[in-house]
Structures are given as structure tokens and as C-alpha cells.
Tab-separated table of N, CA, C and O in Angstrom:
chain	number	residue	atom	x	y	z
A	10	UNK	N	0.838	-1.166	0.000
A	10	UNK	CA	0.000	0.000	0.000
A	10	UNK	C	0.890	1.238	0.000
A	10	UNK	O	1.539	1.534	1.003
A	11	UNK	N	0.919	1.861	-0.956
A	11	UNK	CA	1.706	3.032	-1.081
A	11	UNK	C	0.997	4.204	-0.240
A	11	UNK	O	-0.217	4.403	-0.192
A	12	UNK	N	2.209	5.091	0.548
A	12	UNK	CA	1.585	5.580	1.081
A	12	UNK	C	2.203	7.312	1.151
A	12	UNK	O	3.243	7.455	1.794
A	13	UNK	N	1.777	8.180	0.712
A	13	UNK	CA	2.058	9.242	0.440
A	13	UNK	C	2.751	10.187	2.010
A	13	UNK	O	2.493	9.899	3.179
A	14	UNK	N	3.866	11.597	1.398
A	14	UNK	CA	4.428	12.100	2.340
A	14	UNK	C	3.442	13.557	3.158
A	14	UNK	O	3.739	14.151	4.194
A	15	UNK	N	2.453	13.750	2.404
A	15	UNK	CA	1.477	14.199	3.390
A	15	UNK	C	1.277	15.658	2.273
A	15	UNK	O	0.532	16.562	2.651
A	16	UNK	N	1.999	15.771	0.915
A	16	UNK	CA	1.313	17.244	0.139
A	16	UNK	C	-0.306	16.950	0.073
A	16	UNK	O	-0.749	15.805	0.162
A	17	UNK	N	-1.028	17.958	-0.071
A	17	UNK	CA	-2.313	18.176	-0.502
A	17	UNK	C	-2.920	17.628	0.261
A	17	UNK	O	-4.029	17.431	-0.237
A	18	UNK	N	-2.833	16.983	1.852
A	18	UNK	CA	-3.979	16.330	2.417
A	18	UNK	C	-4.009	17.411	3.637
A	18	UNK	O	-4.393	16.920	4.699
A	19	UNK	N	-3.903	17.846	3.650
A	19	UNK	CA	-3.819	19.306	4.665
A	19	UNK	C	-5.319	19.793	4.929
A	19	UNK	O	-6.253	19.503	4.181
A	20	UNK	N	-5.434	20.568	6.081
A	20	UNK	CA	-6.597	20.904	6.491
A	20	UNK	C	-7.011	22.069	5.376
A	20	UNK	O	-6.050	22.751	5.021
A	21	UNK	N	-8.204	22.382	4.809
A	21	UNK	CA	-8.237	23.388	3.657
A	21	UNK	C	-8.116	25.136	4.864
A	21	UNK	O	-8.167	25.444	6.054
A	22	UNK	N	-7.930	25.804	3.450
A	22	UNK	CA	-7.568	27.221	4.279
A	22	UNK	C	-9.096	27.736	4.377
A	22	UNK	O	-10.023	27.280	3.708
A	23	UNK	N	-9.183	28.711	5.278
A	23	UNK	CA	-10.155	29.418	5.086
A	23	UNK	C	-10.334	30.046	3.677
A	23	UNK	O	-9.500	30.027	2.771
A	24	UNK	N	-11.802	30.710	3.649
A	24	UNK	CA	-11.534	32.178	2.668
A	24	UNK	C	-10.553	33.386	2.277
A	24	UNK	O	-10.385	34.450	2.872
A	25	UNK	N	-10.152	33.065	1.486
A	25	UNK	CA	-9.188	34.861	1.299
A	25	UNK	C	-7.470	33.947	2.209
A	25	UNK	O	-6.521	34.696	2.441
A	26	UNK	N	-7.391	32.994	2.446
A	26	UNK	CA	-6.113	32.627	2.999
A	26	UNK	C	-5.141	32.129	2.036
A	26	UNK	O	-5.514	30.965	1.889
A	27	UNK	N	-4.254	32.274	1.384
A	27	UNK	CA	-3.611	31.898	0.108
A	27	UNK	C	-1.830	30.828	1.031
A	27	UNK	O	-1.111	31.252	1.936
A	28	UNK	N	-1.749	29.710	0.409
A	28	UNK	CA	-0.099	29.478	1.006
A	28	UNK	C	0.839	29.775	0.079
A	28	UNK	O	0.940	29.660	-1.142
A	29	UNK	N	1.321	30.075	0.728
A	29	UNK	CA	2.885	31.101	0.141
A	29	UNK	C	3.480	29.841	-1.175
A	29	UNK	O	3.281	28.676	-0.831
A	30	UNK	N	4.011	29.986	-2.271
A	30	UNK	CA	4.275	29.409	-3.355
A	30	UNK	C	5.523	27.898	-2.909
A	30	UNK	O	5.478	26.738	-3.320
A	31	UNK	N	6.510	28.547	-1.958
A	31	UNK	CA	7.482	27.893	-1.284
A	31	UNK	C	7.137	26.426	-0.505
A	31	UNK	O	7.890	25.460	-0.390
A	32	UNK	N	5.694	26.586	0.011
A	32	UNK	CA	5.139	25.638	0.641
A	32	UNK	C	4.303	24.703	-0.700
A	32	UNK	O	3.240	24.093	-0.584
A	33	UNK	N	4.794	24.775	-1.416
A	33	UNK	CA	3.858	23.556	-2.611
A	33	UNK	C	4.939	22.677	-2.849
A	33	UNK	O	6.139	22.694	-2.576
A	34	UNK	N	3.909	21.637	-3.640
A	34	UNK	CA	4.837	20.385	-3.335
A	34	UNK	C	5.791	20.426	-4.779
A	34	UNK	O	5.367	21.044	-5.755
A	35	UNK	N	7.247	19.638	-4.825
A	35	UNK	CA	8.027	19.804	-5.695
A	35	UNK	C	7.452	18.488	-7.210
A	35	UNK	O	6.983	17.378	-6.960
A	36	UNK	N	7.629	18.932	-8.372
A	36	UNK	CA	6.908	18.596	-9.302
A	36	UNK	C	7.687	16.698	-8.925
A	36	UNK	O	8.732	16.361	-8.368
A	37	UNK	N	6.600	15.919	-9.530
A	37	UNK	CA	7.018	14.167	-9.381
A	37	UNK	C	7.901	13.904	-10.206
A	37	UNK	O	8.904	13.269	-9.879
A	38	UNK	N	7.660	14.413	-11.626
A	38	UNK	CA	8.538	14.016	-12.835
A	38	UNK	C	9.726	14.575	-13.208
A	38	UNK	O	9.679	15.759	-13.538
A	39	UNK	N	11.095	13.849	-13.245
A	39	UNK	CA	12.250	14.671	-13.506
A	39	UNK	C	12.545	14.286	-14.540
A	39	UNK	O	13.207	13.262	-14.373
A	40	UNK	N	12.440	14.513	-15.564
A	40	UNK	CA	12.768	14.174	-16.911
A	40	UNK	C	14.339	13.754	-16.831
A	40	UNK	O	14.445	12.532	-16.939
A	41	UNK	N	15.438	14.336	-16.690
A	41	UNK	CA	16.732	13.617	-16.690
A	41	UNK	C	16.899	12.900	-16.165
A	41	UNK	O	17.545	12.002	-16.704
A	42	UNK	N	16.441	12.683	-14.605
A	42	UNK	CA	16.478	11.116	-13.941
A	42	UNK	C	16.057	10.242	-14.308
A	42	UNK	O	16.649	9.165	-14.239
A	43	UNK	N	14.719	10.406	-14.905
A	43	UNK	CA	14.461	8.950	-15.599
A	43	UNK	C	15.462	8.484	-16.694
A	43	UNK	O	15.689	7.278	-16.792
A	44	UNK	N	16.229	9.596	-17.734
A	44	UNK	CA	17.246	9.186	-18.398
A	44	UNK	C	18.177	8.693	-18.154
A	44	UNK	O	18.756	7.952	-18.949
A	45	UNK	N	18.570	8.944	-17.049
A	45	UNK	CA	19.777	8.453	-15.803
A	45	UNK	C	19.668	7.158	-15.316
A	45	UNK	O	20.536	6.292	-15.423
A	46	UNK	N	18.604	7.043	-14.789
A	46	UNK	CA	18.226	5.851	-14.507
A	46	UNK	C	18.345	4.337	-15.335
A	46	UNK	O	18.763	3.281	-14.860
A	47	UNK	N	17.886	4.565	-16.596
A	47	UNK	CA	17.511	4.324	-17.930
A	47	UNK	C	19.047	4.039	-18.374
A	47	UNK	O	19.396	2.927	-18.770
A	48	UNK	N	19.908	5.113	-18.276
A	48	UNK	CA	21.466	4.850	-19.049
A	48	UNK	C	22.138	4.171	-18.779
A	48	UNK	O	22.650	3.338	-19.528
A	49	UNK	N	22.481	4.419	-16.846
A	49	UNK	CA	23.644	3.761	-16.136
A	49	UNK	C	23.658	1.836	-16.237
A	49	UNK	O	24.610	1.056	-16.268
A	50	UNK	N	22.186	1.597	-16.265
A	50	UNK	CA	22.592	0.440	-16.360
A	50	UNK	C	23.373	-0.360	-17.948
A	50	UNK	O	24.266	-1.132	-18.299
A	51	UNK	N	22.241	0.524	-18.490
A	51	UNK	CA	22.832	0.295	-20.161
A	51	UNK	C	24.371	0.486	-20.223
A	51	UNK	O	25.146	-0.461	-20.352
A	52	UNK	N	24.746	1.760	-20.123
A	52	UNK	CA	26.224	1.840	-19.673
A	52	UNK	C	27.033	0.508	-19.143
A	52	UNK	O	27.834	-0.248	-19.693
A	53	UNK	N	26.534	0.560	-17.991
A	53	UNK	CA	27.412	-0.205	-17.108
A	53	UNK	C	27.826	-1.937	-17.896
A	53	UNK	O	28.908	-2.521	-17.833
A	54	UNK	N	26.552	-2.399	-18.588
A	54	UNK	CA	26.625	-3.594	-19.617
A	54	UNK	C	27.213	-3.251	-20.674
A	54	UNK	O	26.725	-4.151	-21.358
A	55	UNK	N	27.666	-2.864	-21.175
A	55	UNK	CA	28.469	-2.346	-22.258
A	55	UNK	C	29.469	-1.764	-21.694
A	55	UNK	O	29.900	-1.043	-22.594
A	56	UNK	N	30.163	-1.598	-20.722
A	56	UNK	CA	31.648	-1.690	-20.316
A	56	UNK	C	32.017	-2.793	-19.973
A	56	UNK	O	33.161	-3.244	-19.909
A	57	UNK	N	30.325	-3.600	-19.571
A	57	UNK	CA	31.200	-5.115	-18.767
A	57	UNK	C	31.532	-6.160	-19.918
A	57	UNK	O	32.320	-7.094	-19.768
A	58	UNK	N	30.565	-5.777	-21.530
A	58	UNK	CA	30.841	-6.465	-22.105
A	58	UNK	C	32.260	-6.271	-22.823
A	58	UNK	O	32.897	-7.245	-23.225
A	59	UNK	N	32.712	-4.967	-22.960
A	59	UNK	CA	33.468	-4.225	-23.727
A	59	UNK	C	35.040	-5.257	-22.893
A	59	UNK	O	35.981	-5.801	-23.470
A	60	UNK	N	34.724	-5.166	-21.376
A	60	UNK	CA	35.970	-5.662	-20.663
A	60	UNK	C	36.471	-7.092	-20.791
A	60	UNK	O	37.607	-7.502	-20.554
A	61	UNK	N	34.958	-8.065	-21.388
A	61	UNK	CA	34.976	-9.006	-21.218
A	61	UNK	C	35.526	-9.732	-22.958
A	61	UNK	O	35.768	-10.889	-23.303
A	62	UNK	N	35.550	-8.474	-23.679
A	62	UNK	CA	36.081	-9.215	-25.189
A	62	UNK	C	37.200	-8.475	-25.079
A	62	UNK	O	37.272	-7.567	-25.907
A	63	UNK	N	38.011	-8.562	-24.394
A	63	UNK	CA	39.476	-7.856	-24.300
A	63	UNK	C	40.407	-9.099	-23.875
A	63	UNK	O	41.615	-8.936	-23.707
């Protein structure tokens, strides 16, 4: 059961109460990490193969 770090379940504000921009939650998707993620292993098999026909 996944279980979230607590953005957006907050008590709601009153009327006319705004939260400051600083207090929102940081975006989910990092576009280069998933590339990162995605590379290193690719990488890493292709040095092991690279080492292994030497």
C-alpha cells in the first residue's frame, strides 16, 4: 500500500487565505532522472561487455 508524504492532504484554508508558493509540493517528474536511470545500467553492460572481449 503506497503511502504518500502528506502534500495536498492538509486541512483546507479558510476564505481569502492563500499558502505562500514555497510551501507547494516539488513537481514528481524529472525528466533527466528517468534518463539516468535508464542509461547507467545500459552503460554499465556495455563496459562489462566491452571488458569481457578484451
Amino acid at each position: 500500500m503506497a503511502i504518500g508524504i502528506g502534500f495536498g492532504r492538509e486541512e483546507t484554508l479558510r476564505p481569502g487565505v492563500s499558502r505562500p508558493l514555497r510551501f507547494t509540493a516539488p513537481p514528481a517528474f524529472h525528466a533527466p532522472a528517468l534518463w539516468l536511470a535508464a542509461a547507467v545500467p545500459a552503460v554499465a553492460t556495455l563496459l562489462l561487455i566491452a571488458r569481457l572481449a578484451v
